GROMACS .gro file of C-alpha atoms in nm:
model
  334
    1UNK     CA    1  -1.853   0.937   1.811
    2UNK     CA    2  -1.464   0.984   1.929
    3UNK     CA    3  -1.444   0.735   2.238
    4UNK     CA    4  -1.201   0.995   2.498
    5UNK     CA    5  -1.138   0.831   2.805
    6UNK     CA    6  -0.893   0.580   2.914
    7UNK     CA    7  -1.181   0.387   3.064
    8UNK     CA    8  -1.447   0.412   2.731
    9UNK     CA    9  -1.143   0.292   2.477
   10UNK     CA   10  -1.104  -0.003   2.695
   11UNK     CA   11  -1.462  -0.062   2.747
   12UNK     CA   12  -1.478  -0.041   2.324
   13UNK     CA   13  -1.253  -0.261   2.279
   14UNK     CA   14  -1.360  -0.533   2.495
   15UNK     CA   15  -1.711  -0.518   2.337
   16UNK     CA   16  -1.544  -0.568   1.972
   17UNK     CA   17  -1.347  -0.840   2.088
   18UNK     CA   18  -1.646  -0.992   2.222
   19UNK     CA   19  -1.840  -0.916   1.902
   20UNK     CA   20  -1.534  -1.084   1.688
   21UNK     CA   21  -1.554  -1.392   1.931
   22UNK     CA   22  -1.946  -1.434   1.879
   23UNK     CA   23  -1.856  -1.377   1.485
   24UNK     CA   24  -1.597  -1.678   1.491
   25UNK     CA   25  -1.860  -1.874   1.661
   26UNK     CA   26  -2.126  -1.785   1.384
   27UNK     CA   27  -1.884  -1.858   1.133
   28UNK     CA   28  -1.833  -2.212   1.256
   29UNK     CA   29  -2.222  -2.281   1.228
   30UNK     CA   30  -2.394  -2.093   0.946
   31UNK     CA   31  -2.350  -2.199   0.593
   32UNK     CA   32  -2.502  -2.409   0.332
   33UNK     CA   33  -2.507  -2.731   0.551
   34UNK     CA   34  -2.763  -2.678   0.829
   35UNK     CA   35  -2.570  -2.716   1.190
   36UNK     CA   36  -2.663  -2.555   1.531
   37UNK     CA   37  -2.469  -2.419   1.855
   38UNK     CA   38  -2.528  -2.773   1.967
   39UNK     CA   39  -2.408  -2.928   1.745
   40UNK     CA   40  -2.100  -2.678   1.701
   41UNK     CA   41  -2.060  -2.755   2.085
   42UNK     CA   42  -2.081  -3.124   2.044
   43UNK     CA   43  -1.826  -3.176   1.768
   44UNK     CA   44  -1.528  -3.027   2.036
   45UNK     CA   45  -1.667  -3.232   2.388
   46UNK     CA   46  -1.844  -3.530   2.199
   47UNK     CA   47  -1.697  -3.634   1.844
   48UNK     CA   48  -1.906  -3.895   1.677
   49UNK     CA   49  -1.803  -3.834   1.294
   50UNK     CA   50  -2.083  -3.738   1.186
   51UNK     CA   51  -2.062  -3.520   0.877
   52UNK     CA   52  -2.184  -3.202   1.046
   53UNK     CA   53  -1.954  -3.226   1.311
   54UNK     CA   54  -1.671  -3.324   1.033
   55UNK     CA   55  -1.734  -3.032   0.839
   56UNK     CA   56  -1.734  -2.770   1.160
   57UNK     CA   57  -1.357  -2.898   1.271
   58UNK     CA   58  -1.221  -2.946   0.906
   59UNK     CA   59  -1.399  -2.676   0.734
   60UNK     CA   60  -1.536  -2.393   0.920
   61UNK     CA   61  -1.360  -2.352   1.197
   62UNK     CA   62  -1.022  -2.327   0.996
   63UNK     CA   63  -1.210  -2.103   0.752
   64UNK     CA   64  -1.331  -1.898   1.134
   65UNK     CA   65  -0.986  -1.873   1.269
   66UNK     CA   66  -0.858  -1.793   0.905
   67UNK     CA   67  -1.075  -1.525   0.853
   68UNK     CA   68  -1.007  -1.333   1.186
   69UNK     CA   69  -0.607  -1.373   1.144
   70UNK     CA   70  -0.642  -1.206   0.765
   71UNK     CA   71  -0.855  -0.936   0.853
   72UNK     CA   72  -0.647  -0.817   1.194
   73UNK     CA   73  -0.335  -0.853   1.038
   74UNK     CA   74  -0.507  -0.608   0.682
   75UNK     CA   75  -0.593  -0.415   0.916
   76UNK     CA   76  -0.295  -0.342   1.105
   77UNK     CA   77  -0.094  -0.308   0.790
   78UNK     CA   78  -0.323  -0.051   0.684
   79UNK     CA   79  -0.318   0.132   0.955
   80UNK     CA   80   0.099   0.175   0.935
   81UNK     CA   81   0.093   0.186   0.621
   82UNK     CA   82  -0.128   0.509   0.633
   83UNK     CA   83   0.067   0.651   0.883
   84UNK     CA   84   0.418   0.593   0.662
   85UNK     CA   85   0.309   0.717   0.358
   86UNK     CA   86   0.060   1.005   0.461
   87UNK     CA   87  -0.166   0.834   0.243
   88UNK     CA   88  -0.539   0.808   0.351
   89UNK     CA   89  -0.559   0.527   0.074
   90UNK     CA   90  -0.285   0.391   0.144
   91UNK     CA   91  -0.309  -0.032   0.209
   92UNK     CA   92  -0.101  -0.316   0.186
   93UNK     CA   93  -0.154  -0.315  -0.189
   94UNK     CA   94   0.085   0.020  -0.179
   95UNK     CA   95   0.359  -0.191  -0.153
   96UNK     CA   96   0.273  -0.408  -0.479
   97UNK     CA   97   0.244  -0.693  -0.212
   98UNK     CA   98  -0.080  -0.831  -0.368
   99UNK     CA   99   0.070  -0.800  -0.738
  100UNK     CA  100   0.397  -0.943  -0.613
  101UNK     CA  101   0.218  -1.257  -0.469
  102UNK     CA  102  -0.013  -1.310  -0.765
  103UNK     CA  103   0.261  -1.298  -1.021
  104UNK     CA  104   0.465  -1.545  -0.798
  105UNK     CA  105   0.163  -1.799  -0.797
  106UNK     CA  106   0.063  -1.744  -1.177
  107UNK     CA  107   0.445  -1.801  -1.212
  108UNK     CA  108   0.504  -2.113  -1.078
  109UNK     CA  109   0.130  -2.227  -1.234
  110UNK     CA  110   0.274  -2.173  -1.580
  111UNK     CA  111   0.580  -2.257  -1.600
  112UNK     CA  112   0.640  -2.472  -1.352
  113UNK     CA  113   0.269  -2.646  -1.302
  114UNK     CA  114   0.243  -2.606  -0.930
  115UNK     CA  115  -0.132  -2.695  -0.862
  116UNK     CA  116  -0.124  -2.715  -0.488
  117UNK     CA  117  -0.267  -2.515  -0.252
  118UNK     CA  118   0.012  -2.521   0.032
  119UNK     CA  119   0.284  -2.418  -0.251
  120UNK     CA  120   0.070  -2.146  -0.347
  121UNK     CA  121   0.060  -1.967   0.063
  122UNK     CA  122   0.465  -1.986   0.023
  123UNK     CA  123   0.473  -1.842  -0.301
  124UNK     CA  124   0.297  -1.606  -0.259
  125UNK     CA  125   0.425  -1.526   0.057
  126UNK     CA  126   0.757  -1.466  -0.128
  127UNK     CA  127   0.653  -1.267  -0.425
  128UNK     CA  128   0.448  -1.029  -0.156
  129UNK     CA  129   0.816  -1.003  -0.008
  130UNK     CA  130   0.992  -0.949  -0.331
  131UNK     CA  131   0.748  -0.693  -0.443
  132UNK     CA  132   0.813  -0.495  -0.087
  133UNK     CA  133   1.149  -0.511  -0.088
  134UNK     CA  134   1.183  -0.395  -0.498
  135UNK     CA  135   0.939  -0.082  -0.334
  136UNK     CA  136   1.167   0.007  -0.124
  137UNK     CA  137   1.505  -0.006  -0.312
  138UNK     CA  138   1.310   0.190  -0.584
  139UNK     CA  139   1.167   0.452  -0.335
  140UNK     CA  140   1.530   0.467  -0.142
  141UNK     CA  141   1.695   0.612  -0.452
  142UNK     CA  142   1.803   0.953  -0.453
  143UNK     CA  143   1.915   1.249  -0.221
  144UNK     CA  144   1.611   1.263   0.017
  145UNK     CA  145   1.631   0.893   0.052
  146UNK     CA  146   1.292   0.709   0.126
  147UNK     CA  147   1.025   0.949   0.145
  148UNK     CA  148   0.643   0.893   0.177
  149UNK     CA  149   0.576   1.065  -0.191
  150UNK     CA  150   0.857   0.885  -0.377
  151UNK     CA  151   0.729   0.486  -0.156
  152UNK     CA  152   0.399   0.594  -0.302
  153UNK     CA  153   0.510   0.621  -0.655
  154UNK     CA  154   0.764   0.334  -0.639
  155UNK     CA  155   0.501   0.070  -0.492
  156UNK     CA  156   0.201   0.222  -0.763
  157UNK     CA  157   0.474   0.174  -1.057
  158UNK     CA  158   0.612  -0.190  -0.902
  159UNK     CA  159   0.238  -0.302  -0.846
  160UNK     CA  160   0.161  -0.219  -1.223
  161UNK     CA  161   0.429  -0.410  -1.357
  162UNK     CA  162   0.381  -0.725  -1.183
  163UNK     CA  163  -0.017  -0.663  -1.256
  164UNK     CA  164   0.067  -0.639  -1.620
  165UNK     CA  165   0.315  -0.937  -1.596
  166UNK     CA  166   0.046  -1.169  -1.459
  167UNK     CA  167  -0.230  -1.051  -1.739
  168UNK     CA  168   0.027  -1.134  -2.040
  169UNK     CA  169   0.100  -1.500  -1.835
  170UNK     CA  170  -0.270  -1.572  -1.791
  171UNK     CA  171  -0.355  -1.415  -2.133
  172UNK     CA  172  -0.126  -1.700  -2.316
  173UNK     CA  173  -0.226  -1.948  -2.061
  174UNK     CA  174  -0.609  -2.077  -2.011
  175UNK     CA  175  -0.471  -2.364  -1.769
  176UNK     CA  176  -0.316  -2.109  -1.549
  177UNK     CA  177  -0.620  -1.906  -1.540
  178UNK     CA  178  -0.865  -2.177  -1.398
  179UNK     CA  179  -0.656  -2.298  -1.153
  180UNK     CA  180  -0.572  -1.936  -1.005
  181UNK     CA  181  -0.851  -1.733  -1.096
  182UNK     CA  182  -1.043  -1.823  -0.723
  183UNK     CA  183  -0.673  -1.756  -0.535
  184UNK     CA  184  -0.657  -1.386  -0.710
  185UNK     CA  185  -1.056  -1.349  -0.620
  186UNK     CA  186  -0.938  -1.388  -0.242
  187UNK     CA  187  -1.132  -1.638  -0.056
  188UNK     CA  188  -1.066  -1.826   0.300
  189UNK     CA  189  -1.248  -2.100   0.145
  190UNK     CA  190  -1.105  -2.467   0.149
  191UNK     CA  191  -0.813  -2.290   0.309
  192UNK     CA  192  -0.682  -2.568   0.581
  193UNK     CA  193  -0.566  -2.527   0.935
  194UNK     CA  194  -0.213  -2.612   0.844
  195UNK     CA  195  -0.203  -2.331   0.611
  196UNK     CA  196  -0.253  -2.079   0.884
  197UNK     CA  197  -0.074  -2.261   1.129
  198UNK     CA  198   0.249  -2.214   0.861
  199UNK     CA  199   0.239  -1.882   0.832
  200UNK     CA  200   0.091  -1.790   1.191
  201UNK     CA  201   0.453  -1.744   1.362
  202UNK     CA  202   0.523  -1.450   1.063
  203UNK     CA  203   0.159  -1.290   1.187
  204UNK     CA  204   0.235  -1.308   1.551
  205UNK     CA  205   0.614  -1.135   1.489
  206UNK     CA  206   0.401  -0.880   1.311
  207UNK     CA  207   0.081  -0.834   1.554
  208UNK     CA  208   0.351  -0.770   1.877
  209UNK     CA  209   0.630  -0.613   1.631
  210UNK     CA  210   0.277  -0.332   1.543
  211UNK     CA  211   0.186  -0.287   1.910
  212UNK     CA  212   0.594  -0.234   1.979
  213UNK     CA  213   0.593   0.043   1.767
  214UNK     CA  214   0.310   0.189   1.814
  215UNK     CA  215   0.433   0.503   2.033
  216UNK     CA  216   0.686   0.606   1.742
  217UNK     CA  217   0.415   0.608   1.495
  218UNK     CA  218   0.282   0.856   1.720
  219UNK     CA  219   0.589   1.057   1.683
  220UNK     CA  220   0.649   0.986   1.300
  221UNK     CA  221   0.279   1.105   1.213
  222UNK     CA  222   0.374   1.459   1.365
  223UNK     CA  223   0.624   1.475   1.054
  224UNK     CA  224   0.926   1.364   0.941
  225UNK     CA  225   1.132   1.720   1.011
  226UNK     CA  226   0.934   1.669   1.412
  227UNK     CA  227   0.999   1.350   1.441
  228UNK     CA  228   1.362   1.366   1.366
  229UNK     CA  229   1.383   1.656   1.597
  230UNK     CA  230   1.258   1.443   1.922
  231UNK     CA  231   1.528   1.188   1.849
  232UNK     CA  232   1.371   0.956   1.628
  233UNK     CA  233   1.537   0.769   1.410
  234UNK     CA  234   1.289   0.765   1.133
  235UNK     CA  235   1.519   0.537   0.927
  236UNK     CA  236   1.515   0.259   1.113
  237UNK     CA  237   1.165   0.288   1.179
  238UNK     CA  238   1.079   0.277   0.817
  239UNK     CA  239   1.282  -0.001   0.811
  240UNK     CA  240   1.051  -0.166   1.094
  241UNK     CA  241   0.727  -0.057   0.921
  242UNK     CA  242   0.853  -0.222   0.595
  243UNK     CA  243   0.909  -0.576   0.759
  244UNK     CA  244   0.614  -0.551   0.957
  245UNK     CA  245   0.396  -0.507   0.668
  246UNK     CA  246   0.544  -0.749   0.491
  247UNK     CA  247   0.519  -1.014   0.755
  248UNK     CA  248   0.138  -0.950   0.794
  249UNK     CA  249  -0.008  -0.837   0.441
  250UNK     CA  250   0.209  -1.080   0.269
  251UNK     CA  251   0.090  -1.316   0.535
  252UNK     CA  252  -0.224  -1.250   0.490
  253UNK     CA  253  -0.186  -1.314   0.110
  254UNK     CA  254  -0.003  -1.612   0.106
  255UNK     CA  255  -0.308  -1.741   0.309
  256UNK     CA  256  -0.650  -1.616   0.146
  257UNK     CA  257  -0.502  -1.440  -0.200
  258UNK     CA  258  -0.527  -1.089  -0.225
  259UNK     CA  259  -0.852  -0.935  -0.039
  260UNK     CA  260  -0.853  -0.581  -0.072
  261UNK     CA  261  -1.037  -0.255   0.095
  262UNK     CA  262  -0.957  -0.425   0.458
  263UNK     CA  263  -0.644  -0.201   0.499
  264UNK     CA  264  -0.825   0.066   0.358
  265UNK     CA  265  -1.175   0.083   0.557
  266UNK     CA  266  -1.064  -0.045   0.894
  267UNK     CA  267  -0.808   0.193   0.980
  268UNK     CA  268  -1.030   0.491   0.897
  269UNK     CA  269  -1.315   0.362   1.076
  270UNK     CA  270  -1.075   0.289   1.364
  271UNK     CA  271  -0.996   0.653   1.394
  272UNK     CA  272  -1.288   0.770   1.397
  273UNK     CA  273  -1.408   0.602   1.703
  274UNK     CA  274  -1.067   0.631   1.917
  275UNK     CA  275  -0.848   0.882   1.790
  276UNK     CA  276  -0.520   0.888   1.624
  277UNK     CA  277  -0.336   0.736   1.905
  278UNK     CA  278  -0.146   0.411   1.802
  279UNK     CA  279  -0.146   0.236   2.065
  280UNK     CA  280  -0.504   0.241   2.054
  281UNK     CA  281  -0.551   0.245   1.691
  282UNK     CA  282  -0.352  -0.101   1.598
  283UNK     CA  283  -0.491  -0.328   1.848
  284UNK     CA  284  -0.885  -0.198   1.798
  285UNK     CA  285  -0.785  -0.186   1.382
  286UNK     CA  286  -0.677  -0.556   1.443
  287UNK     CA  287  -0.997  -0.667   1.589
  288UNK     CA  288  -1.217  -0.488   1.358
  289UNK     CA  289  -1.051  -0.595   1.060
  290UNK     CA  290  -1.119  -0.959   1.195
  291UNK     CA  291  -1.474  -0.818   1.244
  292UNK     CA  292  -1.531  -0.682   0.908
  293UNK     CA  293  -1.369  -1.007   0.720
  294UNK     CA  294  -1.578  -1.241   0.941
  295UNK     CA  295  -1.890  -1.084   0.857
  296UNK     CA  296  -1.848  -1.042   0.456
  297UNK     CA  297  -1.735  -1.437   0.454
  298UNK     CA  298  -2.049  -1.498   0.647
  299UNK     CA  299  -2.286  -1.309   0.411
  300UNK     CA  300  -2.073  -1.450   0.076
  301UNK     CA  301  -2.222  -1.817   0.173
  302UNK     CA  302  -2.573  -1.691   0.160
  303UNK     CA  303  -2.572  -1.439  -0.158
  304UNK     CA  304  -2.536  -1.714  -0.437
  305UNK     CA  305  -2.589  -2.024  -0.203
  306UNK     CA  306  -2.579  -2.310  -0.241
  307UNK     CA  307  -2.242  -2.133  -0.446
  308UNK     CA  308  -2.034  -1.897  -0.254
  309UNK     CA  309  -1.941  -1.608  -0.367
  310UNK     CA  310  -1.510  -1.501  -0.290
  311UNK     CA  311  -1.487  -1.297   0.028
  312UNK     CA  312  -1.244  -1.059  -0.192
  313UNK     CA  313  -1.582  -0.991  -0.436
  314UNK     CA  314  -1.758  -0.956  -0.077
  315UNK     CA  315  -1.513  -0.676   0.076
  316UNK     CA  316  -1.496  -0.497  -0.297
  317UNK     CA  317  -1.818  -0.457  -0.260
  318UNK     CA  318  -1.880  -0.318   0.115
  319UNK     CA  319  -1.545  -0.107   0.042
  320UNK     CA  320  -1.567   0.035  -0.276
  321UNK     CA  321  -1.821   0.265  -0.183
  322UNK     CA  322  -1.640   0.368   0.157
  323UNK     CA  323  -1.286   0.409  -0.080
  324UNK     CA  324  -1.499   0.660  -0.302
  325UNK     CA  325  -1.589   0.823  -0.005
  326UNK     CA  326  -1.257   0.920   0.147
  327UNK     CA  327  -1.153   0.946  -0.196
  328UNK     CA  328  -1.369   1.280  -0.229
  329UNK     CA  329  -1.326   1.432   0.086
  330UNK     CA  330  -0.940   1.401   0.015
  331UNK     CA  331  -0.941   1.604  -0.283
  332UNK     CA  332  -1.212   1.848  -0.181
  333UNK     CA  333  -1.021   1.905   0.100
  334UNK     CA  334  -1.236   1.830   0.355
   0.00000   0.00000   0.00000
């Protein structure tokens, strides 16, 4: 149902801010070791190092506050990226930023014998920017200049390559594939708070630089011929779009690996309860793509338990039917 008023949006997105809060709070308790809201409470007012209340501050509540920044900031990047490319599949992984960050990793694992964790968020963090900027020197070639069809085609062909670059590395390297294959999976497992705390100040540039510019996006999904007639300079905004998205999706990948469907599912979702407005759309995609993430790390502890099973595996499999879905009703027309 398509939330109208001023008054309902607001009231919506309060209660799924309040429903990602109670999420974060049920991701600090519920796993494999038995703790209760107690026992959450007493590990923040009344530390006594006990190994339940050592395993919600260095565990789950980095994995909590992990989870929610990936998801909003999938989410959001989605949601532009959408929106740029007139794509209703269009996500992050447009871009090749997810390919880009994986080769990057499986790079410096082979060659170079990186094993740790914290080298792995900055690596990847720069192959996801590599692989965004090659898209868009690709896609800016030409007369037309960068165009939604030609970004689409550049970031499918850049994404294959580096896909196909990692494969032959892993394929002549068995080392290199145990130590990444749970990174390329996606997980916010063992992830530590210093990991998001690195790459948080890149998020945040990208969470206000989204809301910023959310009224153009407005403007730029009316058409690029429209837009440019109102004044826009659709340039520059692509421009904006570009950094933005790699700020947060290659974030988001330097942090918890590549998780996919997030960029995909939210957005639509999104729109379908408030509209097509941006200003809207971003911040409620941000908070339901915290939601969504949240809740398939929370089920992954209990599906294989006492293993876990990769949040990435989780959100494939609560998104692939959804992608097949707007898949359809895109080429039937409907």
């Amino acid at each position: 149902m398509l939330l109208k008023s001023t008054s309902i949006k607001w009231v919506g997105l309060i209660v799924a801010f309040v429903l990602m809060l109670l999420l974060i709070c049920a991701s600090i308790i519920y796993g494999y070791t038995n703790t209760s809201w107690q026992t959450a409470v007493d590990s923040f007012t009344n530390y006594n190092g006990s190994n339940e209340h050592i395993i919600i501050q260095t565990v789950r509540l980095p994995r909590a506050l992990i989870a929610g920044a990936v998801g909003a900031s999938l989410a959001i990047s989605g949601a532009l990226m959408q929106t740029l490319t007139k794509n209703p599949l269009a996500s992050p992984g447009i871009f090749g930023i997810n390919a880009g960050a994986g080769f990057a990793v499986v790079v410096a694992v082979s060659l170079f014998s990186i094993a740790d964790l914290q080298a792995f968020s900055w690596l990847g963090f720069l192959g996801a920017a590599v692989a965004a900027i090659s898209v868009y020197a690709v896609g800016s070639f030409g007369r037309e200049g960068l165009t939604p069809m030609k970004l689409t085609l550049a970031g499918a062909a850049m994404a294959a390559m580096f896909s196909s670059f990692t494969q032959g590395l892993l394929v002549i390297n068995d080392a290199a594939l145990e130590q990444v294959l749970f990174w390329l999976a996606g997980s916010v497992q063992g992830r530590k708070l210093e990991t998001l705390l690195n790459v948080l100040p890149y998020l945040c540039i990208g969470w206000i630089g989204a809301i910023l510019i959310a009224g153009k996006m407005n403007v730029l999904s009316m058409g690029e011929d429209v837009a440019k007639g109102l004044g826009l300079n659709t340039g520059l905004l692509k421009i904006a779009v570009g950094i933005i998205v790699i700020l947060l999706a290659g974030g988001s990948v330097a942090i918890a690996g590549p998780i996919g469907f997030i960029g995909i599912v939210v957005p639509h979702l999104t729109r379908s309860v408030i509209g097509i407005d941006h200003r809207w759309v971003i911040p409620l995609s941000g908070v339901l793509g915290a939601i969504l993430l949240l809740a398939a790390d929370i089920i992954a502890r209990y599906v294989l338990m006492p293993q876990e099973l990769p949040v990435g595996v989780m959100t494939a499999i609560i998104g692939t039917p959804f992608f097949i879905y707007i898949a359809r009703r895109g080429f039937n027309g409907r």
